[in-house]
mmCIF file of C-alpha atoms and ligand atoms in Angstrom:
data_model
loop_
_atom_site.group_PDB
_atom_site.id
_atom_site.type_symbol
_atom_site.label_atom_id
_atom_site.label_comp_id
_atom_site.label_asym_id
_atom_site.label_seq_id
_atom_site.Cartn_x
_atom_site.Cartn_y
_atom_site.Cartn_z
ATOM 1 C CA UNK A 141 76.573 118.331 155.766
ATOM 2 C CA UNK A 142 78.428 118.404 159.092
ATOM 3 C CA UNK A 143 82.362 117.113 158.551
ATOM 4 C CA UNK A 144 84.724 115.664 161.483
ATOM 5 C CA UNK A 145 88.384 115.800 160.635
ATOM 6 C CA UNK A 146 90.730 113.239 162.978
ATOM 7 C CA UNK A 147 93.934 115.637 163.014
ATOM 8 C CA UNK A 148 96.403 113.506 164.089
ATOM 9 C CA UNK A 149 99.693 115.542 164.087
ATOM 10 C CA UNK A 150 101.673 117.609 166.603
ATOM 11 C CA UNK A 151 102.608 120.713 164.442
ATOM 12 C CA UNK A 152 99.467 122.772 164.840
ATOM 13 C CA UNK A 153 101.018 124.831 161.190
ATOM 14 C CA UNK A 154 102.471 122.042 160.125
ATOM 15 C CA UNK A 155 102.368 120.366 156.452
ATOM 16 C CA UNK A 156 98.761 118.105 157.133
ATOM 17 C CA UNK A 157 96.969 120.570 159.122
ATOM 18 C CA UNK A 158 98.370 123.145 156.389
ATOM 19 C CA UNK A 159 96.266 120.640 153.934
ATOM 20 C CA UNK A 160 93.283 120.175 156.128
ATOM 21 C CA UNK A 161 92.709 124.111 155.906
ATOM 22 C CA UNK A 162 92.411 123.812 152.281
ATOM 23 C CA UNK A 163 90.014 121.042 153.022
ATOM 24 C CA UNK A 164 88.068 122.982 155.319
ATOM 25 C CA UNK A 165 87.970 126.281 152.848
ATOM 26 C CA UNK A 166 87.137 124.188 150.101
ATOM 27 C CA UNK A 167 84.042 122.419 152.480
ATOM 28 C CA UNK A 168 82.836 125.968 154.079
ATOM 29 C CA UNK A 169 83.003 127.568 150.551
ATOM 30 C CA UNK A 170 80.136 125.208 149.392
ATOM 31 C CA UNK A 171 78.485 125.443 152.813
ATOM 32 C CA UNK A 172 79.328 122.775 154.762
ATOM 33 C CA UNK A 173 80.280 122.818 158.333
ATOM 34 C CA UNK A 174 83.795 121.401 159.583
ATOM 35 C CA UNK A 175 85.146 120.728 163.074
ATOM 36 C CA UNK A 176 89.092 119.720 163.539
ATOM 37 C CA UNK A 177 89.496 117.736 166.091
ATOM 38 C CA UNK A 178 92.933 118.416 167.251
ATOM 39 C CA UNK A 179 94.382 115.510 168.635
ATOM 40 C CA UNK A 180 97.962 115.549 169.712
ATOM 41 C CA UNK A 181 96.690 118.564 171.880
ATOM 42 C CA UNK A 182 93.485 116.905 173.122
ATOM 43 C CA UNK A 183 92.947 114.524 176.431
ATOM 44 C CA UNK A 184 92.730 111.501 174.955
ATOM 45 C CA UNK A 185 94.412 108.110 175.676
ATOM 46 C CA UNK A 186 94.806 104.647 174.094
ATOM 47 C CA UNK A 187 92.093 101.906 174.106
ATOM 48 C CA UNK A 188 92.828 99.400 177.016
ATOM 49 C CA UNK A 189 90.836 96.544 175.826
ATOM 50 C CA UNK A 190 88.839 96.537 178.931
ATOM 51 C CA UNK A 191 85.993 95.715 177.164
ATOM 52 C CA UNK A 192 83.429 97.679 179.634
ATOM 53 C CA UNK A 193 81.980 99.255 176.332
ATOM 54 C CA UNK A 194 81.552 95.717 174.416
ATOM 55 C CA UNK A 195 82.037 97.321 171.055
ATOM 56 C CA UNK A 196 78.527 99.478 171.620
ATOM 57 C CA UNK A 197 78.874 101.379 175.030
ATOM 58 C CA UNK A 198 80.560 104.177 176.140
ATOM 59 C CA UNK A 199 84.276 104.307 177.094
ATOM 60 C CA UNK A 200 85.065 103.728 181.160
ATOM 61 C CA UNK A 201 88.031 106.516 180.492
ATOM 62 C CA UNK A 202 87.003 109.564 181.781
ATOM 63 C CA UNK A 203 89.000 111.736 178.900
ATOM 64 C CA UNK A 204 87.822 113.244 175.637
ATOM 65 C CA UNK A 205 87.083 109.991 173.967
ATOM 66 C CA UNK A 206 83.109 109.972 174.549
ATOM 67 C CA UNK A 207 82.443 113.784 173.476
ATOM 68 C CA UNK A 208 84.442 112.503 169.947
ATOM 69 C CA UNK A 209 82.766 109.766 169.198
ATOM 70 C CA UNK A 210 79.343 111.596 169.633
ATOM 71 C CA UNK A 211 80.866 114.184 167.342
ATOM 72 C CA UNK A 212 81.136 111.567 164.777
ATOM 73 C CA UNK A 213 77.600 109.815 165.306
ATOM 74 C CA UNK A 214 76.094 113.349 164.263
ATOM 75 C CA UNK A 215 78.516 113.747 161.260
ATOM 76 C CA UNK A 216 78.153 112.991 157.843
ATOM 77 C CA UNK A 217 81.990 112.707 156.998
ATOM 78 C CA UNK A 218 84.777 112.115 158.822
ATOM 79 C CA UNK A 219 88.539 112.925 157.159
ATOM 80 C CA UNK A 220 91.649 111.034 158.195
ATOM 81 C CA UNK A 221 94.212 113.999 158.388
ATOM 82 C CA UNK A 222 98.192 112.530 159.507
ATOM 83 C CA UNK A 223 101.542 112.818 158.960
ATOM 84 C CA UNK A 224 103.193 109.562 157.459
ATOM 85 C CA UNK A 225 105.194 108.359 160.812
ATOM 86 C CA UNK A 226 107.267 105.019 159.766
ATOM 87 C CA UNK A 227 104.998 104.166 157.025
ATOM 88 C CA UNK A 228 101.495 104.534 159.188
ATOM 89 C CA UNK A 229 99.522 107.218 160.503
ATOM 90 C CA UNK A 230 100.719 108.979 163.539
ATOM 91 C CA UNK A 231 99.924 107.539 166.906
ATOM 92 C CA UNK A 232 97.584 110.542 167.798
ATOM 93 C CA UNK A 233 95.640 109.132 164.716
ATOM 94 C CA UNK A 234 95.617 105.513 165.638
ATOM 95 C CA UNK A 235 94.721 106.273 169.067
ATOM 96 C CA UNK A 236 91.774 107.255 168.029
ATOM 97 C CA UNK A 237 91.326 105.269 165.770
ATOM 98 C CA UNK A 238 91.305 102.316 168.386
ATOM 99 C CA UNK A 239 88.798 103.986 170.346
ATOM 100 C CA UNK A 240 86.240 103.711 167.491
ATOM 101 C CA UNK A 241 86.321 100.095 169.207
ATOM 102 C CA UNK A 242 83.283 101.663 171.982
ATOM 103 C CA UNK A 243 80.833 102.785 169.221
ATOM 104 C CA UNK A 244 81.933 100.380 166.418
ATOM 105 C CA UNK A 245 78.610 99.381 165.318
ATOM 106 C CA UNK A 246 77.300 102.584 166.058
ATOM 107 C CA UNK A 247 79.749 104.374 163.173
ATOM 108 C CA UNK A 248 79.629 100.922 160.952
ATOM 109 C CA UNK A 249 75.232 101.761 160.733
ATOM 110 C CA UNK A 250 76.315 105.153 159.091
ATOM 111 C CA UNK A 251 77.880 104.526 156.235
ATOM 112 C CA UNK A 252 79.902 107.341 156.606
ATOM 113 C CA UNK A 253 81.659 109.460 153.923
ATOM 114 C CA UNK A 254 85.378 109.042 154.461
ATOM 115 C CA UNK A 255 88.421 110.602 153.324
ATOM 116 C CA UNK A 256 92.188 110.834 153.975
ATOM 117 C CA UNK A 257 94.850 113.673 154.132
ATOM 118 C CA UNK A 258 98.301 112.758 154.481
ATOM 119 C CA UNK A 259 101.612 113.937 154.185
ATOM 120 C CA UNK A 260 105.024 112.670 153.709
ATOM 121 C CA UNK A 261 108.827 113.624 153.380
ATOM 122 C CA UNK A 262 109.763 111.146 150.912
ATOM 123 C CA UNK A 263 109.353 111.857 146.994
ATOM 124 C CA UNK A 264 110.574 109.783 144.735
ATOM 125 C CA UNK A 265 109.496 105.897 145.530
ATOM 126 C CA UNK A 266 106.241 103.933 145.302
ATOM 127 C CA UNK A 267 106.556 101.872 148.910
ATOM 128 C CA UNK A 268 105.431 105.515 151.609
ATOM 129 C CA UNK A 269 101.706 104.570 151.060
ATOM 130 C CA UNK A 270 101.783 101.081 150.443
ATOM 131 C CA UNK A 271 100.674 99.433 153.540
ATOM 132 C CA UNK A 272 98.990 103.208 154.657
ATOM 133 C CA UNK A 273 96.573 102.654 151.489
ATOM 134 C CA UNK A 274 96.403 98.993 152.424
ATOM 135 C CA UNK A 275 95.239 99.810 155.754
ATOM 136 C CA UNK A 276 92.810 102.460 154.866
ATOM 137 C CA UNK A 277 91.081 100.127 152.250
ATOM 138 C CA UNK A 278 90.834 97.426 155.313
ATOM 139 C CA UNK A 279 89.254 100.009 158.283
ATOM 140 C CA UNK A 280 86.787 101.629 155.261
ATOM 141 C CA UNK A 281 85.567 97.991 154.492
ATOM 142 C CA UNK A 282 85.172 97.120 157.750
ATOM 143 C CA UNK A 283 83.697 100.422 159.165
ATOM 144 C CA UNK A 284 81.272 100.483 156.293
ATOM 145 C CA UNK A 285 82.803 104.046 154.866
ATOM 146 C CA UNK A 286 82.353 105.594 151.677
ATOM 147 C CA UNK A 287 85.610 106.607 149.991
ATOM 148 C CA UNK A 288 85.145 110.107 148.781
ATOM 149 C CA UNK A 289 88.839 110.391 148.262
ATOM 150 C CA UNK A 290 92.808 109.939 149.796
ATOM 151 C CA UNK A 291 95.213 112.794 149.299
ATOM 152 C CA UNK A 292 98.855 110.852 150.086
ATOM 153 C CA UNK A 293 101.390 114.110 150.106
ATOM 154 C CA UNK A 294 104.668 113.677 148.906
ATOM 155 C CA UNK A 295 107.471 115.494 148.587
ATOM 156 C CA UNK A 296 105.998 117.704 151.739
ATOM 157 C CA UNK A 297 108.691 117.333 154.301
ATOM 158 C CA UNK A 298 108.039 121.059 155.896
ATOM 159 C CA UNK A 299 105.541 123.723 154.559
ATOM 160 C CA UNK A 300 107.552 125.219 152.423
ATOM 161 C CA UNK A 301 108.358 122.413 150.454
ATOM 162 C CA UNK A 302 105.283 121.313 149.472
ATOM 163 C CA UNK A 303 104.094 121.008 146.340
ATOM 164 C CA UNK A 304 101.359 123.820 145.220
ATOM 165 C CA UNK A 305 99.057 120.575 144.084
ATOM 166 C CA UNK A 306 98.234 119.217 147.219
ATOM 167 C CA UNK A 307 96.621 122.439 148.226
ATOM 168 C CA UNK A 308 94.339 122.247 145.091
ATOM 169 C CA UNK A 309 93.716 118.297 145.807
ATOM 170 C CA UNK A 310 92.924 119.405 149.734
ATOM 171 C CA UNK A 311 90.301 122.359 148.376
ATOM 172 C CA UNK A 312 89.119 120.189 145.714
ATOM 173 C CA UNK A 313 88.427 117.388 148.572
ATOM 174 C CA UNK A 314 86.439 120.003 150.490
ATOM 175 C CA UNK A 315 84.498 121.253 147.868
ATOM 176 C CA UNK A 316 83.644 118.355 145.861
ATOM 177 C CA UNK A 317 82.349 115.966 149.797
HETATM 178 C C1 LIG B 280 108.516 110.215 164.029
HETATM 179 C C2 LIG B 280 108.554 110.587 162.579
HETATM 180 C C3 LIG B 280 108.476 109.582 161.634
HETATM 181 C C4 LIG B 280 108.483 109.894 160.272
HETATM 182 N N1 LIG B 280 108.397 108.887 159.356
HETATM 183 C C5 LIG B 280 108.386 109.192 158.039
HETATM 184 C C6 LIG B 280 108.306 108.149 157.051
HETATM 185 O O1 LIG B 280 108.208 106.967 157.366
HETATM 186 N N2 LIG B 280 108.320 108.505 155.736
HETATM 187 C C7 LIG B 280 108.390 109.821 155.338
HETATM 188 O O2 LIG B 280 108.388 110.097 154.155
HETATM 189 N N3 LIG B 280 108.438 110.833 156.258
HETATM 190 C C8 LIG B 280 108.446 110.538 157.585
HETATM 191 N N4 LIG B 280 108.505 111.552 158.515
HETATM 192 C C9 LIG B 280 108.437 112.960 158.042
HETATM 193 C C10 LIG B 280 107.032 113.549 158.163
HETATM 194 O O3 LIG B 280 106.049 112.691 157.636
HETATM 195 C C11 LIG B 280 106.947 114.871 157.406
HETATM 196 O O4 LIG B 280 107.938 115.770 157.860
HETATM 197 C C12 LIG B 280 105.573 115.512 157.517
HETATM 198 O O5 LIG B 280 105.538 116.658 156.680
HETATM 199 C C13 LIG B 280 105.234 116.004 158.924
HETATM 200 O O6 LIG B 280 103.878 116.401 158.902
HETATM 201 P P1 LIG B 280 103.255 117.503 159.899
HETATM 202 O O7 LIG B 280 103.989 118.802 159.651
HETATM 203 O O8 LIG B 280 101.833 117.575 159.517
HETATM 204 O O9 LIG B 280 103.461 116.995 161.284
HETATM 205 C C14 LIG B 280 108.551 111.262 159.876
HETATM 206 C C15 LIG B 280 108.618 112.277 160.846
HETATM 207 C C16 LIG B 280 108.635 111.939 162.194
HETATM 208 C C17 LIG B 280 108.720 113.042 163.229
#
């Protein structure tokens, strides 16, 4: 099984990417191979509703966006992996995101497996994933994913704050794909 995980935050050690290497340990223990698709340090730039691609094409924008979206037509599973950034994904994430727009049906034919690592600073109320789970449950519908599982991190403001479950939920994730 070949995984694609969408990193979507700026701290290369920070409390996500800390999750998604459980994730990947978890995936490479039972064989599977993982790529991390860095993506607040990659050339990559927002959809500009051009249209050139009409939803099955290739992007006109000569960055990184093409060479991803390949990566995910010869994946299996893709992971969502993002801080929470006022109550969404980061904008690295959603950038991306929007540029599924060239190869939409392409991805949407796959049925690909899907999952979600996030994490957040806030602890103790019940709104940080509302609209973030809201959202995932609309772009997995629409994109045809399976759901094989959403970690939502709370309580994980810096690395060493986290709590020691998440890192069992990320390995578990990787392990059990
Ligand atoms: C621009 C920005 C917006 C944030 N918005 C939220 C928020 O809405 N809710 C929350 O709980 N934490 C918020 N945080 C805190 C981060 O989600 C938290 O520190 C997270 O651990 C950072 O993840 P990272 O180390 O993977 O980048 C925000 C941080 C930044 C920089």
């Amino acid at each position: 099984m070949r995984i694609v995980v969408l990193a979507g935050s700026p701290h290369k050690n920070g409390t996500s990417n800390t999750l998604v290497n459980e994730f990947v340990r978890g995936a490479k223990d039972t064989g599977k191979d993982v790529e991390i698709i860095d993506l607040a340090h990659t050339d990559i730039h927002p959809c500009i509703g051009c249209d050139a691609c009409g939803m099955n094409g290739d992007c006109i924008q000569g960055d990184k966006g093409n060479e991803i979206l390949n990566k995910i037509l010869e994946s299996d599973a893709l992971i969502f992996a993002s801080p929470v950034y006022y109550y969404n994904v980061s904008s690295q994430l959603k950038m991306m995101i929007d540029r599924f727009y060239a190869k939409t049906m392409k991805i949407t034919n796959k049925n690909l497996k899907a999952g979600v690592i996030m994490t957040a600073w806030n602890n103790d109320d019940d709104f940080t994933y509302g609209a973030i789970d809201k959202y995932f449950d609309t772009i997995f519908s629409y994109m045809h994913f399976q759901d094989i599982g959403r970690i939502y991190g709370k309580g994980c403001g810096t690395v060493s704050m986290m709590p020691k479950k998440y890192y069992e939920e990320a390995y578990k994730l990787g392990k059990d794909i």
